[in-house]
Structure formats: structure tokens, C-alpha cells
mmCIF file of C-alpha atoms in Angstrom:
data_model
loop_
_atom_site.group_PDB
_atom_site.id
_atom_site.type_symbol
_atom_site.label_atom_id
_atom_site.label_comp_id
_atom_site.label_asym_id
_atom_site.label_seq_id
_atom_site.Cartn_x
_atom_site.Cartn_y
_atom_site.Cartn_z
ATOM 1 C CA MET A 950 32.307 -33.672 -13.426
ATOM 2 C CA ALA A 951 29.326 -32.209 -15.028
ATOM 3 C CA ASP A 952 28.270 -32.449 -18.815
ATOM 4 C CA THR A 953 29.105 -29.191 -20.135
ATOM 5 C CA PRO A 954 28.342 -28.489 -23.525
ATOM 6 C CA ARG A 955 31.350 -27.902 -26.101
ATOM 7 C CA ARG A 956 32.005 -24.259 -27.125
ATOM 8 C CA ARG A 957 31.856 -23.487 -30.395
ATOM 9 C CA LEU A 958 35.590 -21.615 -31.346
ATOM 10 C CA ARG A 959 35.177 -18.839 -33.684
ATOM 11 C CA ARG A 960 37.901 -18.383 -36.327
ATOM 12 C CA GLY A 961 38.658 -14.441 -36.799
ATOM 13 C CA ALA A 962 41.208 -11.911 -37.659
ATOM 14 C CA VAL A 963 43.682 -13.949 -35.369
ATOM 15 C CA ALA A 964 43.383 -17.459 -36.861
ATOM 16 C CA ALA A 965 43.158 -15.849 -40.342
ATOM 17 C CA ALA A 966 46.505 -13.990 -39.619
ATOM 18 C CA THR A 967 47.835 -17.197 -37.957
ATOM 19 C CA THR A 968 46.825 -19.719 -40.717
ATOM 20 C CA ALA A 969 48.470 -17.121 -43.183
ATOM 21 C CA GLU A 970 52.030 -16.817 -41.356
ATOM 22 C CA LEU A 971 52.264 -20.997 -41.327
ATOM 23 C CA GLU A 972 51.522 -20.810 -45.256
ATOM 24 C CA ASP A 973 54.239 -18.115 -45.442
ATOM 25 C CA LEU A 974 56.368 -20.556 -43.469
ATOM 26 C CA GLY A 975 55.505 -23.379 -45.369
ATOM 27 C CA VAL A 976 54.709 -25.344 -42.619
ATOM 28 C CA ASP A 977 51.651 -27.759 -42.616
ATOM 29 C CA PRO A 978 49.725 -27.746 -39.558
ATOM 30 C CA THR A 979 48.205 -31.244 -40.514
ATOM 31 C CA ALA A 980 51.979 -32.668 -40.296
ATOM 32 C CA ASN A 981 53.195 -30.576 -37.263
ATOM 33 C CA ALA A 982 51.619 -30.617 -33.979
ATOM 34 C CA GLN A 983 52.905 -27.003 -32.394
ATOM 35 C CA ALA A 984 51.424 -25.452 -35.805
ATOM 36 C CA ALA A 985 48.020 -27.153 -35.096
ATOM 37 C CA ALA A 986 48.378 -26.012 -31.667
ATOM 38 C CA ALA A 987 48.774 -22.675 -32.836
ATOM 39 C CA LEU A 988 46.126 -22.517 -34.769
ATOM 40 C CA ARG A 989 43.577 -23.926 -31.871
ATOM 41 C CA LEU A 990 45.015 -21.274 -29.296
ATOM 42 C CA ALA A 991 44.459 -18.580 -32.317
ATOM 43 C CA ALA A 992 40.579 -19.576 -32.256
ATOM 44 C CA GLU A 993 40.719 -19.532 -28.448
ATOM 45 C CA LEU A 994 41.967 -16.055 -28.793
ATOM 46 C CA ASP A 995 39.037 -15.022 -31.321
ATOM 47 C CA SER A 996 36.830 -16.795 -28.991
ATOM 48 C CA ALA A 997 37.845 -15.232 -26.002
ATOM 49 C CA SER A 998 34.912 -13.773 -23.572
ATOM 50 C CA ASP A 999 37.301 -12.155 -20.726
ATOM 51 C CA SER A 1000 40.470 -10.655 -20.804
ATOM 52 C CA LYS A 1001 42.125 -13.289 -18.929
ATOM 53 C CA GLY A 1002 41.214 -16.080 -21.180
ATOM 54 C CA ALA A 1003 42.860 -14.012 -23.868
ATOM 55 C CA ALA A 1004 45.862 -12.965 -22.361
ATOM 56 C CA THR A 1005 46.618 -16.498 -21.918
ATOM 57 C CA ALA A 1006 45.612 -17.512 -24.993
ATOM 58 C CA ALA A 1007 47.907 -14.818 -26.707
ATOM 59 C CA ARG A 1008 50.866 -15.627 -24.517
ATOM 60 C CA GLU A 1009 50.689 -19.296 -25.170
ATOM 61 C CA LEU A 1010 50.070 -18.438 -29.156
ATOM 62 C CA ARG A 1011 53.206 -16.410 -28.895
ATOM 63 C CA GLN A 1012 55.068 -19.248 -27.526
ATOM 64 C CA ALA A 1013 53.942 -22.019 -30.017
ATOM 65 C CA MET A 1014 54.615 -19.676 -32.741
ATOM 66 C CA ALA A 1015 58.071 -18.906 -31.971
ATOM 67 C CA VAL A 1016 58.550 -22.675 -31.765
ATOM 68 C CA VAL A 1017 56.917 -23.160 -35.427
ATOM 69 C CA ARG A 1018 59.069 -20.267 -36.646
ATOM 70 C CA ALA A 1019 62.392 -21.906 -35.330
ATOM 71 C CA ALA A 1020 61.702 -24.885 -36.642
ATOM 72 C CA ALA A 1021 60.425 -23.708 -40.137
ATOM 73 C CA PRO A 1022 62.374 -24.643 -43.427
ATOM 74 C CA PRO A 1023 64.747 -21.821 -44.592
ATOM 75 C CA ARG A 1024 62.741 -19.450 -46.854
ATOM 76 C CA GLU A 1025 63.490 -19.798 -50.537
ATOM 77 C CA HIS A 1026 62.883 -16.330 -51.453
ATOM 78 C CA GLY A 1027 65.301 -14.640 -49.555
ATOM 79 C CA ASP A 1028 65.290 -11.536 -47.452
ATOM 80 C CA ARG A 1029 65.910 -7.908 -48.110
ATOM 81 C CA ILE A 1030 69.457 -8.082 -47.859
ATOM 82 C CA ASP A 1031 69.839 -11.223 -50.723
ATOM 83 C CA GLN A 1032 67.182 -8.861 -52.740
ATOM 84 C CA LEU A 1033 69.436 -5.849 -52.595
ATOM 85 C CA GLU A 1034 72.666 -8.188 -53.294
ATOM 86 C CA GLU A 1035 71.196 -9.287 -56.264
ATOM 87 C CA ARG A 1036 70.335 -5.839 -57.568
ATOM 88 C CA ARG A 1037 73.700 -4.801 -57.097
ATOM 89 C CA ARG A 1038 74.925 -8.206 -59.035
ATOM 90 C CA ASP A 1039 72.677 -7.082 -61.955
ATOM 91 C CA ARG A 1040 73.837 -3.739 -62.068
ATOM 92 C CA LEU A 1041 77.687 -4.601 -62.047
ATOM 93 C CA SER A 1042 76.760 -6.950 -64.951
ATOM 94 C CA ARG A 1043 75.154 -4.421 -66.942
ATOM 95 C CA ALA A 1044 77.599 -1.863 -66.507
ATOM 96 C CA ALA A 1045 80.626 -4.608 -67.638
ATOM 97 C CA ARG A 1046 78.584 -5.713 -70.569
ATOM 98 C CA LYS A 1047 78.327 -1.562 -71.611
ATOM 99 C CA GLU A 1048 82.271 -1.628 -70.793
ATOM 100 C CA GLY A 1049 82.603 -4.674 -73.165
ATOM 101 C CA ALA A 1050 80.548 -3.312 -75.928
ATOM 102 C CA GLY A 1051 82.017 0.495 -75.601
#
């Protein structure tokens, strides 16, 4: 095997988006190997010099992030349905208070 110089990976838009998603999921890449691999794959995708390398990195990144998302702790801020339900409860409670005061 020949000694090949190490390629410096560029952290571009894909790496930034992957980092942001990991933060949103509450997953620490220093404590989760799959998340760390996802960050490396994102940098590989940002640094890809040909379409075949980019396609391979993108496919592997998609798979890694699917595993990370499935293993991520549940979100505390709720989804759209939870927000709608909370607004409905608030509206009903305001209506009940108005009836009691009137």
C-alpha cells in the first residue's frame, strides 16, 4: 500500500444541517457512535469530488440518520397535534371562566 496523503474534509452545508438536526434531536455525537459517523459522512458528502462518491456518502448518511432519529430521546416540545390540543384546552378553560363569572 502506498502512503497517500490524508484528504482534508470540508464542513459545508450538509455538515451544518446534520449538526443542527443532531442538536435538535438532543443527540451528542461524542456519546453516540452513529451520530459521529453521520457527521463524518456529512463532511464526506460536502467534500465529494465526484457524483459517485457524493451518492454513496448521501445514501450512507441517510441510513445513519435514520438510525439516530429512531434512537433519539422523545422530544419535549411536542408536535403540531400537541400544540393544537393545548390551544383547545386554553380556549375551553377561558370559556368556562367566562361562564362562571357571568
